[in-house]
XYZ file of C-alpha atoms in Angstrom:
697
model
C -20.825 -24.186 34.342
C -18.386 -23.309 31.295
C -18.496 -19.439 30.624
C -17.742 -18.526 26.635
C -15.748 -15.494 26.612
C -16.066 -14.847 22.599
C -12.760 -12.517 21.111
C -15.246 -8.461 21.595
C -15.583 -9.428 24.757
C -19.079 -10.302 25.718
C -20.059 -14.126 28.242
C -21.990 -16.813 27.713
C -22.563 -19.487 30.096
C -24.820 -23.439 30.076
C -25.355 -25.198 33.013
C -24.339 -28.670 30.790
C -21.135 -29.004 28.739
C -21.628 -27.241 25.039
C -19.935 -27.051 22.440
C -19.066 -24.213 19.616
C -22.085 -25.454 17.069
C -23.887 -24.891 19.920
C -22.497 -22.029 21.580
C -22.940 -20.729 17.463
C -26.522 -21.506 17.352
C -26.804 -19.779 20.572
C -26.167 -16.948 19.127
C -28.265 -17.121 15.860
C -28.948 -19.881 13.620
C -27.367 -16.956 10.658
C -24.027 -18.172 12.388
C -24.496 -21.234 12.770
C -24.990 -22.248 9.702
C -22.209 -20.802 8.167
C -20.421 -22.077 11.199
C -17.412 -24.668 9.954
C -14.649 -24.572 13.172
C -13.620 -22.864 16.341
C -10.098 -21.641 17.878
C -11.290 -22.641 21.634
C -8.292 -20.620 24.008
C -6.266 -20.222 20.839
C -6.459 -24.083 19.342
C -8.452 -24.442 16.398
C -10.745 -27.745 17.114
C -13.364 -29.180 15.204
C -17.061 -27.751 15.245
C -18.324 -30.483 18.318
C -15.640 -30.308 20.234
C -16.274 -30.542 24.019
C -16.227 -27.292 26.277
C -16.626 -27.931 30.304
C -15.389 -25.067 31.703
C -14.485 -21.786 31.080
C -13.459 -20.840 27.486
C -11.899 -18.421 25.282
C -13.910 -19.071 21.809
C -13.483 -18.035 18.177
C -16.237 -19.738 15.778
C -14.664 -20.029 11.977
C -16.812 -19.294 9.198
C -17.140 -19.922 5.130
C -19.408 -16.892 3.944
C -19.871 -17.729 0.643
C -19.364 -13.834 -1.298
C -17.091 -12.318 1.582
C -14.162 -10.575 0.056
C -11.342 -12.525 2.277
C -11.713 -15.707 4.501
C -10.890 -16.033 7.422
C -7.434 -18.117 7.140
C -8.494 -20.878 9.732
C -11.494 -21.705 7.236
C -9.399 -21.838 4.083
C -6.819 -24.470 6.808
C -9.971 -26.480 7.656
C -11.651 -27.101 3.775
C -7.957 -27.795 2.789
C -6.922 -30.108 5.658
C -10.611 -31.689 4.975
C -10.520 -31.153 1.267
C -6.968 -33.349 1.150
C -8.541 -36.342 2.398
C -11.035 -35.920 -0.035
C -8.549 -36.705 -2.610
C -6.511 -39.363 -0.613
C -9.609 -41.452 -0.627
C -10.804 -40.883 -4.380
C -7.045 -41.440 -5.117
C -7.330 -45.058 -3.435
C -11.112 -45.531 -4.710
C -8.685 -45.525 -8.196
C -5.476 -46.854 -7.759
C -6.430 -49.219 -3.614
C -2.880 -50.284 -4.313
C -1.400 -47.486 -3.432
C -0.187 -46.385 0.083
C -0.725 -42.842 2.138
C 1.743 -41.499 3.564
C 0.422 -37.216 5.689
C -1.313 -35.102 3.682
C -1.561 -31.623 5.362
C -2.788 -28.635 4.439
C -0.326 -25.591 3.718
C -0.688 -21.636 3.774
C -1.284 -21.459 -0.209
C -3.127 -26.004 -0.536
C -2.223 -28.906 0.748
C -0.967 -32.039 -0.194
C -0.637 -35.711 -0.357
C 2.556 -37.556 -0.032
C 1.755 -41.557 -1.204
C 4.117 -44.223 -1.844
C 3.071 -45.963 -5.911
C 5.446 -48.362 -5.085
C 3.234 -51.289 -5.261
C 1.467 -49.340 -8.416
C 2.352 -48.097 -11.574
C 3.696 -43.235 -11.077
C 1.031 -41.215 -10.917
C 0.071 -39.148 -14.133
C -1.434 -36.025 -14.290
C -3.681 -37.638 -16.699
C -4.850 -38.604 -14.049
C -5.938 -35.962 -11.724
C -9.575 -35.231 -14.210
C -10.621 -38.604 -13.529
C -9.688 -38.473 -9.432
C -11.132 -34.916 -8.601
C -14.906 -36.046 -10.593
C -14.341 -38.793 -7.293
C -14.422 -35.539 -5.285
C -17.159 -33.761 -6.870
C -18.800 -37.494 -5.890
C -17.720 -37.504 -2.278
C -18.239 -34.000 -1.596
C -21.954 -34.278 -3.204
C -22.250 -37.073 -0.078
C -22.211 -34.678 2.619
C -20.784 -37.133 4.280
C -19.827 -35.464 8.240
C -15.964 -36.439 8.920
C -16.389 -38.036 12.577
C -12.949 -38.518 15.566
C -12.604 -41.353 17.189
C -9.856 -41.792 19.393
C -8.203 -45.118 20.545
C -5.584 -45.764 23.220
C -2.219 -46.124 22.112
C -1.964 -50.279 23.022
C -5.250 -50.920 21.086
C -4.325 -47.634 18.632
C -1.246 -49.745 17.073
C -2.168 -52.742 17.272
C -4.655 -51.503 14.853
C -2.130 -50.363 12.424
C -0.302 -53.177 12.822
C -2.827 -55.375 10.799
C -3.931 -53.131 8.096
C -0.166 -53.192 7.753
C 0.950 -49.443 6.095
C 4.346 -48.454 7.774
C 4.045 -45.065 7.605
C 0.687 -45.135 9.674
C 2.537 -46.821 11.803
C 5.596 -44.489 11.439
C 3.601 -41.488 12.330
C 1.924 -42.681 14.933
C 4.506 -44.358 16.707
C 6.156 -40.417 16.089
C 3.322 -38.502 17.905
C 3.200 -40.583 20.819
C 6.977 -39.961 21.071
C 6.188 -36.217 21.362
C 3.617 -36.652 24.399
C 0.268 -38.682 22.985
C -1.546 -40.858 25.217
C -4.320 -41.969 21.968
C -4.305 -42.000 18.900
C -6.953 -40.383 16.518
C -8.664 -41.057 12.958
C -10.878 -39.419 11.091
C -14.076 -40.466 9.416
C -15.273 -39.513 5.990
C -18.614 -41.016 7.190
C -19.158 -43.439 9.690
C -16.550 -45.493 12.456
C -15.864 -48.420 10.377
C -18.311 -48.364 6.647
C -16.633 -45.190 5.528
C -13.077 -44.945 4.607
C -11.365 -43.421 6.856
C -6.885 -41.829 7.972
C -5.152 -41.869 11.058
C -4.971 -37.500 11.464
C -5.534 -35.513 14.844
C -7.376 -32.710 13.117
C -9.468 -30.333 12.877
C -11.903 -31.047 10.294
C -14.746 -29.033 8.891
C -18.244 -30.933 9.515
C -19.055 -32.806 6.055
C -17.839 -33.037 2.416
C -19.537 -30.565 1.087
C -18.306 -27.591 3.356
C -15.395 -27.739 1.421
C -16.147 -25.867 -1.490
C -14.787 -25.214 -4.901
C -11.459 -27.209 -5.408
C -8.518 -27.717 -7.841
C -5.672 -31.059 -8.572
C -2.792 -28.655 -9.571
C 0.386 -30.677 -10.294
C 2.594 -33.323 -8.137
C 6.034 -33.811 -7.210
C 8.864 -36.096 -6.229
C 9.171 -36.372 -2.146
C 10.840 -38.734 -0.099
C 10.193 -40.138 3.351
C 10.939 -37.614 6.125
C 12.430 -35.575 3.465
C 15.528 -38.101 2.948
C 16.982 -38.558 -0.493
C 18.021 -42.249 0.853
C 14.751 -42.891 1.709
C 11.065 -44.383 0.479
C 10.495 -41.921 -2.800
C 6.710 -40.676 -2.841
C 4.369 -38.519 -5.097
C 3.470 -35.453 -3.742
C 0.405 -34.870 -5.029
C -0.332 -30.283 -4.256
C -4.886 -29.336 -4.709
C -5.627 -26.293 -3.317
C -9.718 -25.937 -1.884
C -11.521 -21.907 -1.983
C -14.945 -21.198 0.040
C -16.519 -21.129 -3.491
C -15.720 -20.761 -6.960
C -14.508 -17.190 -7.753
C -11.555 -17.553 -5.604
C -10.625 -20.394 -7.178
C -10.771 -19.492 -10.165
C -8.493 -15.329 -8.639
C -6.017 -18.252 -7.798
C -5.637 -19.653 -10.888
C -5.469 -16.586 -12.738
C -2.592 -15.151 -10.439
C -1.210 -18.102 -11.073
C -0.732 -18.081 -14.555
C -0.133 -14.157 -14.198
C 2.751 -15.520 -12.017
C 4.489 -17.701 -13.878
C 4.132 -15.016 -16.914
C 5.721 -12.764 -14.238
C 8.817 -15.371 -12.611
C 12.177 -13.854 -12.332
C 14.014 -17.204 -13.097
C 12.370 -17.648 -16.893
C 12.884 -13.422 -17.280
C 16.079 -13.624 -16.140
C 16.879 -15.371 -18.697
C 14.975 -14.606 -21.261
C 16.013 -10.570 -20.288
C 19.466 -11.714 -19.734
C 19.791 -10.392 -16.172
C 22.120 -13.492 -14.667
C 23.101 -16.764 -14.981
C 22.995 -19.874 -12.607
C 25.803 -21.645 -13.720
C 25.836 -25.871 -12.703
C 29.739 -25.337 -12.883
C 29.510 -22.591 -10.224
C 27.740 -24.481 -8.168
C 23.426 -23.890 -7.459
C 22.341 -20.661 -5.381
C 25.279 -18.822 -6.446
C 24.346 -15.907 -9.138
C 26.597 -14.814 -11.610
C 25.402 -11.297 -12.270
C 25.230 -10.915 -16.328
C 25.894 -7.671 -17.747
C 22.347 -6.439 -17.931
C 21.787 -7.655 -14.414
C 24.427 -5.566 -12.755
C 23.473 -2.497 -14.576
C 19.774 -3.272 -11.871
C 21.815 -4.561 -9.453
C 24.413 -1.554 -9.841
C 21.169 1.112 -10.243
C 19.649 -0.378 -6.535
C 23.048 -0.149 -4.884
C 23.998 4.169 -6.033
C 20.117 4.756 -5.335
C 20.618 3.435 -1.299
C 24.268 4.752 -1.278
C 22.619 8.314 -1.781
C 20.759 7.637 0.855
C 22.686 6.825 3.604
C 25.410 9.444 2.874
C 22.218 11.806 3.454
C 21.842 10.627 6.781
C 25.122 10.447 8.229
C 26.543 6.908 6.934
C 29.947 5.785 6.292
C 31.235 3.323 4.127
C 33.329 -0.053 4.612
C 34.757 -3.564 3.365
C 35.498 -6.179 4.385
C 36.675 -9.205 3.910
C 34.520 -12.478 3.139
C 36.101 -14.797 5.907
C 36.826 -14.309 9.508
C 38.327 -16.407 12.019
C 36.098 -19.286 13.885
C 36.498 -17.529 16.823
C 35.325 -13.775 15.979
C 31.871 -16.501 15.217
C 32.720 -18.671 18.085
C 32.596 -15.021 20.362
C 29.057 -12.923 18.329
C 27.882 -16.529 18.996
C 27.125 -17.635 15.529
C 28.890 -20.709 15.582
C 27.851 -22.307 17.544
C 23.802 -20.454 17.446
C 23.975 -20.816 13.532
C 26.001 -22.926 12.713
C 23.655 -25.267 10.336
C 23.232 -22.756 8.149
C 27.107 -22.260 7.032
C 29.647 -23.516 5.411
C 32.230 -26.057 6.712
C 34.998 -24.096 8.549
C 38.152 -23.895 6.857
C 41.861 -25.494 8.606
C 44.479 -24.896 7.914
C 46.201 -27.830 6.049
C 49.533 -28.971 8.265
C 47.163 -28.653 11.255
C 44.479 -31.014 9.219
C 47.364 -33.964 7.858
C 48.643 -33.619 11.063
C 45.846 -34.632 12.880
C 45.480 -37.238 10.361
C 48.620 -38.802 10.940
C 47.645 -38.841 14.680
C 44.217 -40.770 13.821
C 42.107 -38.236 14.368
C 38.495 -38.220 13.345
C 35.637 -36.668 11.320
C 33.722 -36.522 14.287
C 36.564 -35.743 16.650
C 38.096 -33.454 14.559
C 34.490 -31.936 14.629
C 34.092 -31.201 18.499
C 37.385 -30.024 18.491
C 36.236 -27.244 16.450
C 32.657 -26.860 18.857
C 34.582 -26.718 21.555
C 38.011 -24.434 20.449
C 40.472 -26.425 20.452
C 40.970 -26.032 16.870
C 41.204 -22.277 14.934
C 40.325 -22.340 10.761
C 38.175 -19.258 9.552
C 34.469 -19.506 8.376
C 32.975 -18.223 5.201
C 30.925 -15.227 6.649
C 27.648 -15.842 7.297
C 26.623 -12.640 8.874
C 28.455 -9.116 8.164
C 28.066 -8.199 11.820
C 31.057 -8.753 13.335
C 33.669 -7.569 11.269
C 31.751 -4.141 11.771
C 32.035 -4.779 15.235
C 35.821 -5.173 15.169
C 35.936 -1.615 12.864
C 34.239 0.282 14.882
C 35.891 -1.554 18.505
C 39.526 -0.492 16.326
C 39.607 3.295 16.995
C 38.531 5.277 21.003
C 35.325 6.826 21.016
C 33.100 9.342 22.766
C 29.338 9.985 23.728
C 30.155 12.345 20.842
C 30.355 10.464 18.405
C 27.976 7.972 18.509
C 26.576 7.639 16.802
C 28.355 5.555 14.836
C 26.904 4.272 11.015
C 29.139 2.034 8.733
C 27.723 0.822 5.612
C 28.393 -1.470 3.488
C 27.336 -3.822 0.844
C 28.600 -7.260 1.535
C 28.918 -11.184 0.760
C 27.623 -13.779 3.100
C 27.876 -17.142 1.993
C 24.827 -19.751 3.747
C 24.273 -23.479 3.007
C 20.950 -23.583 1.948
C 19.714 -27.067 1.030
C 19.717 -27.942 -2.347
C 16.031 -28.464 -3.196
C 15.291 -25.118 -1.432
C 17.010 -22.837 -3.650
C 15.216 -20.628 -5.756
C 16.407 -18.900 -8.373
C 17.432 -15.456 -6.815
C 15.122 -15.533 -4.100
C 16.814 -18.536 -2.044
C 20.420 -18.448 -2.766
C 23.853 -19.562 -1.294
C 25.815 -15.848 -1.408
C 23.765 -12.947 -1.570
C 24.370 -9.796 -0.561
C 23.621 -7.794 1.980
C 22.780 -3.525 1.991
C 24.211 -4.059 5.863
C 24.580 -1.596 8.264
C 24.458 -1.433 11.840
C 24.554 2.075 14.051
C 26.582 2.462 17.324
C 25.028 4.222 19.775
C 23.589 5.346 23.243
C 20.284 3.508 24.586
C 19.036 7.850 24.283
C 19.147 6.927 20.618
C 17.719 4.389 19.727
C 14.371 6.274 19.094
C 15.983 8.653 16.302
C 17.792 6.024 14.879
C 15.139 3.129 14.556
C 13.258 6.182 12.763
C 16.110 7.542 10.653
C 15.837 3.440 9.102
C 11.876 3.354 8.770
C 12.755 5.885 6.429
C 14.849 4.627 4.445
C 12.892 2.092 3.893
C 9.561 4.274 3.097
C 11.541 6.049 1.029
C 13.011 2.836 -0.999
C 9.441 1.068 -1.294
C 7.977 5.322 -2.237
C 10.635 5.236 -5.242
C 10.112 1.005 -6.173
C 6.139 1.889 -5.868
C 5.812 -0.785 -3.476
C 3.801 0.868 -1.481
C 1.537 -2.422 0.508
C 3.257 -3.480 2.527
C 2.556 -3.935 6.639
C 5.696 -4.481 8.885
C 5.898 -8.058 11.862
C 7.661 -7.408 14.764
C 9.834 -10.322 15.382
C 9.490 -11.072 20.127
C 11.949 -14.169 21.810
C 9.488 -16.879 22.985
C 9.714 -16.774 26.788
C 9.221 -20.204 26.637
C 12.763 -21.079 24.107
C 16.239 -21.097 25.119
C 18.080 -20.145 21.722
C 18.234 -16.102 23.006
C 20.935 -15.130 24.349
C 21.644 -11.690 26.444
C 19.719 -9.955 29.585
C 16.005 -9.785 30.364
C 15.942 -6.796 30.473
C 18.338 -5.186 27.993
C 15.421 -7.397 25.704
C 12.619 -5.524 27.348
C 14.515 -2.476 26.454
C 14.960 -3.191 23.231
C 11.525 -4.668 22.662
C 10.081 -1.819 23.922
C 12.259 0.504 21.540
C 11.198 -1.561 18.374
C 7.328 -1.096 19.073
C 7.171 2.451 19.710
C 9.168 2.687 16.235
C 6.413 0.037 14.492
C 3.791 2.350 16.463
C 4.622 5.326 14.724
C 4.760 4.450 11.415
C 0.941 4.162 10.849
C 0.902 0.819 8.631
C 0.016 -2.822 9.405
C 0.946 -4.343 12.233
C 1.453 -7.972 13.960
C 3.913 -9.162 16.821
C 5.073 -13.072 16.187
C 6.666 -14.016 19.432
C 9.602 -15.967 19.087
C 10.466 -14.745 14.618
C 13.192 -12.744 16.770
C 16.771 -13.255 16.339
C 19.195 -14.862 18.968
C 21.075 -11.951 20.339
C 17.804 -9.816 19.337
C 13.784 -8.644 18.570
C 13.339 -6.825 14.299
C 11.723 -5.247 12.665
C 10.524 -6.783 9.164
C 8.443 -5.692 6.510
C 6.713 -7.171 4.773
C 5.505 -6.055 0.604
C 3.028 -7.457 -1.289
C 3.736 -7.399 -5.397
C 1.084 -6.276 -7.853
C -0.151 -10.317 -6.777
C -0.652 -10.047 -3.828
C 1.600 -11.935 -2.825
C 3.676 -10.778 0.030
C 7.894 -11.036 0.622
C 9.914 -10.507 3.036
C 12.435 -8.236 2.877
C 13.968 -5.604 4.176
C 14.682 -5.587 8.706
C 15.582 -3.722 11.477
C 17.006 -5.275 13.950
C 17.908 -3.825 18.057
C 20.626 -5.696 19.749
C 22.073 -4.249 23.345
C 23.783 -8.089 22.863
C 26.453 -8.160 20.695
C 27.842 -5.041 22.308
C 28.688 -7.074 25.670
C 30.118 -9.888 24.047
C 32.567 -8.150 22.546
C 32.886 -6.362 25.159
C 32.040 -2.499 22.252
C 32.991 0.723 25.246
C 32.329 4.320 24.534
C 33.536 7.193 26.871
C 30.247 9.544 28.265
C 29.821 12.412 29.842
C 31.419 11.380 32.825
C 34.445 9.865 31.878
C 33.294 6.262 32.682
C 32.706 3.305 30.491
C 29.437 2.989 28.212
C 27.918 0.159 26.295
C 26.359 0.933 22.921
C 23.866 -0.609 21.794
C 24.174 -1.627 17.924
C 21.251 -1.950 15.389
C 21.150 -4.186 12.605
C 19.667 -2.850 9.538
C 19.229 -3.788 5.547
C 15.901 -1.952 3.796
C 16.828 -4.744 0.806
C 17.989 -7.416 3.009
C 19.514 -10.021 0.130
C 19.536 -7.783 -3.242
C 19.555 -10.902 -4.807
C 15.658 -11.580 -3.276
C 14.910 -7.922 -3.834
C 15.862 -8.103 -7.170
C 14.187 -11.322 -7.937
C 10.782 -9.615 -6.324
C 11.281 -6.363 -8.945
C 11.514 -8.543 -11.987
C 7.791 -10.536 -10.531
C 6.517 -7.244 -9.144
C 7.365 -5.185 -12.749
C 6.894 -8.822 -15.110
C 10.689 -7.256 -16.221
C 9.927 -4.068 -17.868
C 11.502 -2.014 -15.103
C 10.759 2.101 -14.144
C 13.273 3.946 -16.453
C 15.976 4.401 -14.817
C 16.703 1.098 -13.763
C 16.247 -0.335 -16.926
C 19.048 -2.590 -18.174
C 18.266 -0.688 -21.986
C 16.379 2.647 -21.622
C 16.233 3.830 -25.071
C 16.289 1.536 -28.612
C 17.052 3.295 -31.717
C 15.368 2.385 -34.877
C 15.806 3.298 -38.032
C 13.092 2.584 -40.438
C 15.952 1.440 -43.374
C 19.460 2.061 -43.718
C 19.246 5.346 -45.105
C 18.307 6.933 -41.954
C 21.491 4.710 -40.116
C 23.140 7.994 -39.884
C 20.728 9.858 -38.595
C 19.683 6.821 -36.205
C 23.453 7.060 -35.420
C 23.727 10.529 -34.156
C 20.682 10.295 -32.448
C 22.411 7.151 -29.724
C 25.329 9.037 -29.684
C 24.245 12.051 -28.571
C 22.114 9.840 -25.571
C 25.211 8.241 -24.578
C 27.488 10.832 -24.544
C 24.633 12.083 -22.076
C 24.878 8.145 -19.556
C 21.876 7.364 -21.392
C 21.877 3.109 -21.765
C 21.102 2.815 -25.239
C 22.001 1.009 -28.906
C 20.991 0.865 -31.757
C 19.443 -1.533 -34.461
C 21.014 -0.895 -37.970
C 19.609 -4.830 -38.595
C 17.783 -5.504 -41.961
C 15.190 -6.829 -40.548
C 11.186 -4.523 -41.357
C 11.269 -2.474 -38.920
C 8.007 -3.891 -37.173
C 10.264 -7.288 -36.494
C 12.038 -4.370 -34.420
C 9.757 -2.866 -32.430
C 8.574 -6.354 -31.610
C 11.740 -7.371 -30.676
C 12.596 -4.253 -28.531
C 8.793 -4.473 -26.599
C 10.437 -8.432 -25.674
C 13.748 -7.145 -23.967
C 11.240 -4.995 -22.310
C 13.208 -1.751 -23.292
C 11.285 1.453 -22.311
C 11.664 3.636 -25.034
C 11.769 2.973 -28.577
C 12.689 6.122 -31.260
C 11.826 4.971 -35.046
C 13.706 7.695 -37.280
C 13.011 8.649 -41.428
C 13.772 10.729 -43.274
C 11.808 12.990 -42.486
C 13.058 12.667 -39.266
C 16.350 12.997 -39.521
C 15.159 16.103 -42.228
C 13.911 17.721 -38.540
C 15.472 17.162 -36.665
C 12.537 14.065 -34.341
C 11.989 10.605 -33.089
C 9.064 9.098 -33.074
C 7.833 7.376 -29.854
C 6.934 4.347 -29.020
C 7.002 3.084 -25.282
C 7.464 -0.864 -23.919
C 5.714 -2.296 -26.954
C 4.645 -2.291 -30.773
C 0.908 -1.036 -29.232
C 1.807 2.249 -28.053
C 3.493 4.798 -30.102
C 2.334 7.836 -29.039
C 3.826 10.230 -31.605
C 6.348 12.204 -33.197
C 8.798 14.497 -30.549
C 11.536 17.440 -31.100
C 14.383 15.485 -30.321
C 15.931 17.692 -27.796
C 12.831 17.365 -25.962
C 12.672 14.007 -25.458
C 16.166 14.203 -24.531
C 15.571 17.101 -21.882
C 12.084 14.996 -20.823
C 14.127 11.675 -20.664
C 16.785 13.026 -18.716
C 14.702 14.237 -16.056
C 12.952 11.309 -15.675
C 16.119 9.440 -14.932
C 17.780 12.028 -12.482
C 13.964 12.433 -10.656
C 13.788 8.166 -10.837
C 10.609 8.061 -12.069
C 9.085 11.087 -10.047
C 8.663 13.681 -12.992
C 7.155 11.137 -16.311
C 8.926 11.670 -19.709
C 5.348 11.311 -21.085
C 3.973 13.639 -19.607
C 5.893 16.130 -20.279
C 6.290 14.785 -23.827
C 2.672 14.263 -24.652
C 0.596 16.352 -22.104
C -2.408 15.806 -24.211
C -2.041 11.812 -25.006
C -3.830 8.919 -23.123
C -1.061 6.797 -21.358
C -2.350 3.080 -22.983
C -3.740 1.155 -20.532
C -1.633 -1.661 -20.670
C 1.084 -0.119 -20.357
């Protein structure tokens, strides 16, 4: 007699084997009508999965009109829609071979081989979607059936799809004793696919969908293997959600930092320099330097000391820290002394033998640093410390290097060389809580100043079933407890995620939603008992004995490159005045006022304001349009009357924002206040208190 425990803690008992569908109906017919799946003891499953023992059960629903849909419901809908799309494509292109089609957090895709057919074109999307609509309208059930390994493999061998045979063998190698299919309809009658599920009850449950795009992919991600076509799509419960999603994608396209970065001349990626290696151009360098100056001021207030460290370090340094070999797959290959390499080569040493020698420590070399922390540790260890010295706070804008796969590199947000606003704090155990609070306060100041107030916190803990973590279990317990207490004091939404910790300690990650609601993982704080042990760090305590400090890693921005990339998209390139590469552009109406325009320019420039003057022969409307395209926040139009009255006509961020005329000295004072306060004081409000700011500013 199974007893079902529901999320609210209530229970329901059944005399015989039951299913989530029956439990939903037992609760209410309304719930049963919107149920599309379930989680049984945490595992997502079909609605008709048999339950013959005591379990914890969550019914997954898809209700039209809800502001947000359960992510579980979207996974079920999208996985099922991937099947419908694959069937529709095979109706139109019967010679293609299916590979696999998973659901994603933001949609789904299906990898398909077109080796025996003409390439797929986006011109065919409409025909495919028409077939998908027909399949959905048929309201066919997703029917699951299993075959034992021998029978299942024989079935696949007979069908002759090598990709499905490979999928099946991989499933069996990981411990499966049988193979599972889903028919979109009746077994042996309708279309079917090798799949472990789960799926929605029927095709009618899928809702609104759209094929988004196609891309090239490779079998098993291997560029030397079969070339495949990846067809992307998305699906939602109802059309309003899909329309909102498509609108967001259009807005995201307009905000794409790669496009804006090029148009606004903020950064450059050069193939001769290398993928994922950023060249900061003058405009982008201004944004980056302003951010560094901003945080450096905060660090000084909090008692940090600035340090500088080299871009490489001895391999043994990273063996001691554990980054080599624990982090080896994300590092550049070690740099070995050329004379030593020649000697080993002359002795017949192979590449494999050389790699083994480096891993075992039988050969020394240098490493492009993947982390700044070992260097900061050696700075701490370079002098004796007393408890009176602690905490020691060392900060650096340190550049690190990671070997990212070429397919994962993207603009500023995924690069191979990046600068962290890094700091490492060495403290006593009873100082941990205060130091974490100081780190959290710094992050809050940064987000508040930049208007990024929609964020949550993810507490990354170790996975008890993994062996990737180093150090004593009791120290891990203390570190996780300290992080948990600090996060609870923040008064923002937070979650705990097992397996998201660094190999040396738990971490606090900040997940920020931009203006489009897209999440970005930015700042991080980590508590570390392990590296001080590995490097044998110490301080003299009140008792005169040697004690071990605790180490806190923190980087509020995370990667400067990634952070600037996020800011470009968050602000759509229209940075607040204090961050803008060009803060003011002076636009003379004609050459008659060029002299006054230059005077205005020189006054602003002398005060440290980033300003230019446009003296070209174009009409002033063209000059305004050009300044708006470059996202210059303030445009000062000057004509003969302005010169006589020593005033300026002011526009903000575009050709429609004509605010009016203001005395030049008044504008300069207001602008200085806005820049120096980093937006806390508004030049607009000081200069034009009776003017309503246009909504599209």
